[in-house]
């Protein structure tokens, strides 16, 4: 089985900086693997442990420094990495990002059975990139996946979270799934993986390699625009502190609410 895992480098939440176009600055900023993508990697590794001859290719779109998170994924057990990188990709919204990644897959990584993404990215929280990739590739998708339960030769069974609880969905491959955080700690890199990651060559694809034009990518290819970005101002002066539960209950009732013991 050939698995593609789409991951994203996200800035440390204590070190967010903004560009003049109100997009997050990624060059030169300390970054980590998006926490949801850690579980996307883990689901791929779980499949690899069960199915022989499984290959995991991890890919990301971003500046040159994103090579480091690809190597971290290889250190965890992924086989190789692909960086989709071009200055013209800067400022892309979720639509342009999905289109760019899908174009890279169509042109350079088309021999896949399963694509795994994290459900959310903690720097944007839109949950749109994975579904956008699936739409561009015209393949089925399953979102809010908690676990891939079992596999057939041409299908997988995914347990997904819904409002009423959970449901099991059978999806025919090739397909894309978006995973939530699991109820476990993701695997840590092992010594052999770290050694492999240091010597692994990351393949880099630019705009021409994936068959797109400048009008299709980055800010030019993005139908949405962030008009303003700011940090919320904490105003403690308007806060009222309650000394105990009875005082809190009384205050809730003053505002027309109800309290339950």
Coordinates of C-alpha atoms in Angstrom, one line a residue:
X1 CA 0.0 0.0 0.0
X2 CA 1.2 3.5 -0.9
X3 CA 0.2 6.1 1.7
X4 CA 0.6 9.9 1.4
X5 CA 0.5 11.8 4.7
X6 CA 0.0 15.6 4.3
X7 CA 1.5 17.5 7.2
X8 CA 1.9 21.2 8.0
X9 CA 4.4 23.2 9.9
X10 CA 2.7 25.5 12.3
X11 CA 4.3 28.3 14.3
X12 CA 4.8 28.0 18.0
X13 CA 1.7 29.7 19.4
X14 CA 4.0 32.0 21.5
X15 CA 5.9 33.2 18.4
X16 CA 3.2 34.1 15.8
X17 CA 4.1 37.0 13.4
X18 CA 2.1 38.5 10.6
X19 CA 3.0 39.6 7.1
X20 CA 1.9 42.9 5.5
X21 CA -0.9 40.9 3.8
X22 CA -2.2 39.6 7.2
X23 CA -1.1 36.1 6.7
X24 CA 1.1 34.2 9.1
X25 CA 4.8 34.6 8.6
X26 CA 6.5 31.3 8.3
X27 CA 10.1 32.1 7.2
X28 CA 12.4 32.3 10.1
X29 CA 9.8 31.4 12.7
X30 CA 10.2 28.4 15.1
X31 CA 7.8 25.7 13.8
X32 CA 6.4 22.4 14.9
X33 CA 4.4 19.6 13.2
X34 CA 0.7 20.4 13.5
X35 CA -0.5 18.3 16.4
X36 CA -3.4 16.7 14.4
X37 CA -0.9 15.7 11.8
X38 CA 1.1 13.8 14.4
X39 CA -1.9 11.5 14.6
X40 CA -2.2 11.3 10.8
X41 CA 1.4 10.0 10.8
X42 CA 0.6 7.6 13.5
X43 CA -2.4 6.1 11.6
X44 CA -0.2 5.6 8.6
X45 CA 2.4 3.8 10.8
X46 CA -0.2 1.6 12.3
X47 CA -1.2 0.5 8.8
X48 CA 2.4 -0.1 7.9
X49 CA 2.9 -2.4 10.9
X50 CA 0.0 -4.6 9.6
X51 CA 0.3 -4.5 5.8
X52 CA 3.6 -5.7 4.3
X53 CA 5.3 -3.6 1.6
X54 CA 3.5 -0.4 2.8
X55 CA 5.3 2.8 1.8
X56 CA 4.6 6.1 3.6
X57 CA 5.5 9.4 1.8
X58 CA 5.1 12.5 3.9
X59 CA 4.6 15.8 2.1
X60 CA 4.2 19.4 3.0
X61 CA 3.8 22.8 1.4
X62 CA 5.9 25.6 2.8
X63 CA 9.3 27.4 2.8
X64 CA 12.7 25.7 2.8
X65 CA 12.7 25.3 6.6
X66 CA 9.8 22.9 6.3
X67 CA 12.3 20.2 5.4
X68 CA 12.9 19.8 9.1
X69 CA 9.4 18.6 9.9
X70 CA 9.6 16.1 7.0
X71 CA 12.7 14.7 8.5
X72 CA 11.0 14.5 11.9
X73 CA 8.3 12.4 10.3
X74 CA 10.9 10.2 8.6
X75 CA 12.5 9.7 12.0
X76 CA 9.2 8.4 13.3
X77 CA 9.1 5.8 10.6
X78 CA 7.9 7.4 7.3
X79 CA 9.9 6.3 4.3
X80 CA 10.5 9.6 2.4
X81 CA 9.5 13.2 2.2
X82 CA 8.4 15.7 -0.5
X83 CA 8.5 19.5 0.0
X84 CA 6.2 21.6 -2.2
X85 CA 8.0 25.0 -2.1
X86 CA 8.0 28.1 -4.2
X87 CA 8.0 31.8 -3.3
X88 CA 4.9 32.2 -5.4
X89 CA 3.0 29.9 -3.0
X90 CA 3.2 32.4 -0.2
X91 CA -0.1 33.7 1.3
X92 CA -2.2 30.8 -0.1
X93 CA -5.6 30.3 1.5
X94 CA -7.0 26.8 2.0
X95 CA -8.4 26.6 -1.6
X96 CA -5.1 27.5 -3.2
X97 CA -3.2 25.3 -0.8
X98 CA -5.5 22.3 -1.6
X99 CA -5.2 23.0 -5.3
X100 CA -1.4 23.2 -5.1
X101 CA -1.0 20.0 -3.1
X102 CA -3.5 18.1 -5.3
X103 CA -1.5 19.3 -8.4
X104 CA 1.7 17.9 -6.9
X105 CA 0.0 14.6 -6.2
X106 CA -1.5 14.4 -9.8
X107 CA 1.8 15.2 -11.5
X108 CA 4.4 13.6 -9.2
X109 CA 2.8 11.3 -6.7
X110 CA -0.2 9.8 -8.5
X111 CA 0.5 6.2 -7.5
X112 CA -1.2 6.3 -4.1
X113 CA -3.8 4.2 -2.3
X114 CA -4.6 6.4 0.7
X115 CA -4.0 10.1 1.7
X116 CA -4.1 10.9 5.4
X117 CA -4.5 14.5 6.7
X118 CA -5.0 16.0 10.1
X119 CA -8.6 17.2 10.6
X120 CA -7.5 20.7 11.7
X121 CA -4.5 22.9 11.6
X122 CA -4.0 24.8 14.9
X123 CA -2.9 28.0 13.1
X124 CA -6.1 28.2 11.0
X125 CA -8.6 25.7 12.2
X126 CA -10.7 25.7 9.0
X127 CA -10.6 21.9 8.4
X128 CA -10.9 22.7 4.6
X129 CA -7.5 21.7 3.1
X130 CA -8.0 17.9 3.3
X131 CA -11.5 18.0 1.7
X132 CA -10.2 20.4 -0.9
X133 CA -7.5 18.0 -1.9
X134 CA -10.0 15.2 -2.2
X135 CA -12.3 17.4 -4.3
X136 CA -9.5 18.3 -6.6
X137 CA -8.5 14.7 -7.0
X138 CA -12.1 13.5 -7.3
X139 CA -11.7 10.8 -4.7
X140 CA -13.9 9.8 -1.8
X141 CA -13.2 11.3 1.6
X142 CA -14.0 10.5 5.3
X143 CA -13.6 13.3 7.9
X144 CA -13.5 13.3 11.7
X145 CA -11.8 9.9 11.7
X146 CA -10.8 8.6 15.1
X147 CA -9.2 5.3 13.9
X148 CA -8.7 3.2 10.9
X149 CA -10.2 -0.1 12.1
X150 CA -9.4 -2.7 9.4
X151 CA -8.4 -3.0 5.8
X152 CA -9.4 -5.1 2.7
X153 CA -7.5 -5.3 -0.5
X154 CA -9.3 -2.3 -1.9
X155 CA -11.1 -0.7 1.1
X156 CA -10.6 0.6 4.6
X157 CA -13.0 0.8 7.5
X158 CA -12.8 4.0 9.4
X159 CA -14.4 4.9 12.7
X160 CA -15.5 8.5 12.6
X161 CA -16.8 10.8 15.3
X162 CA -20.4 12.2 14.8
X163 CA -22.7 14.2 17.1
X164 CA -24.5 11.1 18.3
X165 CA -21.4 9.1 19.0
X166 CA -19.4 7.1 16.4
X167 CA -20.0 5.3 13.2
X168 CA -17.9 2.9 11.1
X169 CA -17.6 3.8 7.4
X170 CA -16.3 1.6 4.6
X171 CA -14.5 3.6 1.9
X172 CA -13.1 2.3 -1.4
X173 CA -9.5 3.1 -2.2
X174 CA -8.0 5.4 -3.4
X175 CA -9.4 7.8 -0.8
X176 CA -8.6 10.5 1.6
X177 CA -9.2 10.6 5.4
X178 CA -8.9 13.4 7.9
X179 CA -8.1 12.3 11.4
X180 CA -8.7 13.7 14.8
X181 CA -6.4 13.5 17.8
X182 CA -6.3 9.9 19.2
X183 CA -6.6 8.8 22.8
X184 CA -2.9 7.9 23.0
X185 CA 0.5 9.4 22.7
X186 CA 2.0 9.4 19.1
X187 CA 5.2 7.3 18.6
X188 CA 8.5 8.9 19.3
X189 CA 11.4 8.8 17.0
X190 CA 13.8 5.9 17.5
X191 CA 17.6 6.0 17.0
X192 CA 17.6 4.2 13.7
X193 CA 14.9 6.6 12.4
X194 CA 16.9 9.6 13.5
X195 CA 19.9 8.3 11.7
X196 CA 17.9 7.6 8.5
X197 CA 16.3 11.1 8.7
X198 CA 19.7 12.8 8.8
X199 CA 20.8 11.1 5.5
X200 CA 17.4 11.2 3.7
X201 CA 17.1 13.4 0.7
X202 CA 13.9 15.4 0.6
X203 CA 12.5 15.9 -2.9
X204 CA 11.5 19.5 -3.6
X205 CA 8.8 20.5 -6.1
X206 CA 8.3 24.0 -7.4
X207 CA 5.5 25.7 -9.2
X208 CA 6.7 24.5 -12.7
X209 CA 7.2 21.0 -11.5
X210 CA 3.6 20.6 -10.5
X211 CA 2.1 22.3 -13.6
X212 CA 0.6 25.4 -12.1
X213 CA 0.9 29.1 -13.0
X214 CA 1.4 32.1 -10.7
X215 CA -2.3 32.9 -11.1
X216 CA -3.3 29.5 -9.6
X217 CA -1.2 29.8 -6.4
X218 CA -0.4 32.0 -3.4
X219 CA -2.3 35.2 -2.9
X220 CA -3.3 35.5 -6.6
X221 CA -4.9 32.1 -6.5
X222 CA -6.7 32.6 -3.2
X223 CA -10.4 33.7 -3.4
X224 CA -10.3 34.7 0.3
X225 CA -8.4 37.5 1.9
X226 CA -7.7 38.3 5.6
X227 CA -8.6 42.0 6.0
X228 CA -7.3 42.2 9.6
X229 CA -5.4 40.0 12.1
X230 CA -4.9 40.8 15.7
X231 CA -4.4 39.3 19.2
X232 CA -7.4 39.6 21.5
X233 CA -7.0 42.2 24.2
X234 CA -7.5 40.8 27.7
X235 CA -9.5 43.2 29.8
X236 CA -9.6 42.1 33.4
X237 CA -11.2 45.4 34.6
X238 CA -14.6 44.2 33.5
X239 CA -14.3 40.9 35.3
X240 CA -16.1 40.2 38.5
X241 CA -14.7 37.4 40.7
X242 CA -17.0 35.3 42.9
X243 CA -15.7 34.1 46.2
X244 CA -17.7 30.9 46.4
X245 CA -20.3 28.8 44.6
X246 CA -23.2 30.5 46.2
X247 CA -22.0 33.9 45.0
X248 CA -21.5 32.5 41.5
X249 CA -25.1 31.1 41.5
X250 CA -26.5 34.4 42.6
X251 CA -24.6 36.2 39.8
X252 CA -25.9 33.8 37.2
X253 CA -29.5 34.3 38.3
X254 CA -29.0 38.1 38.1
X255 CA -28.2 37.7 34.4
X256 CA -31.3 35.7 33.9
X257 CA -29.6 32.3 33.8
X258 CA -30.3 29.2 35.8
X259 CA -27.9 27.1 37.8
X260 CA -28.1 23.4 38.5
X261 CA -26.7 21.8 41.6

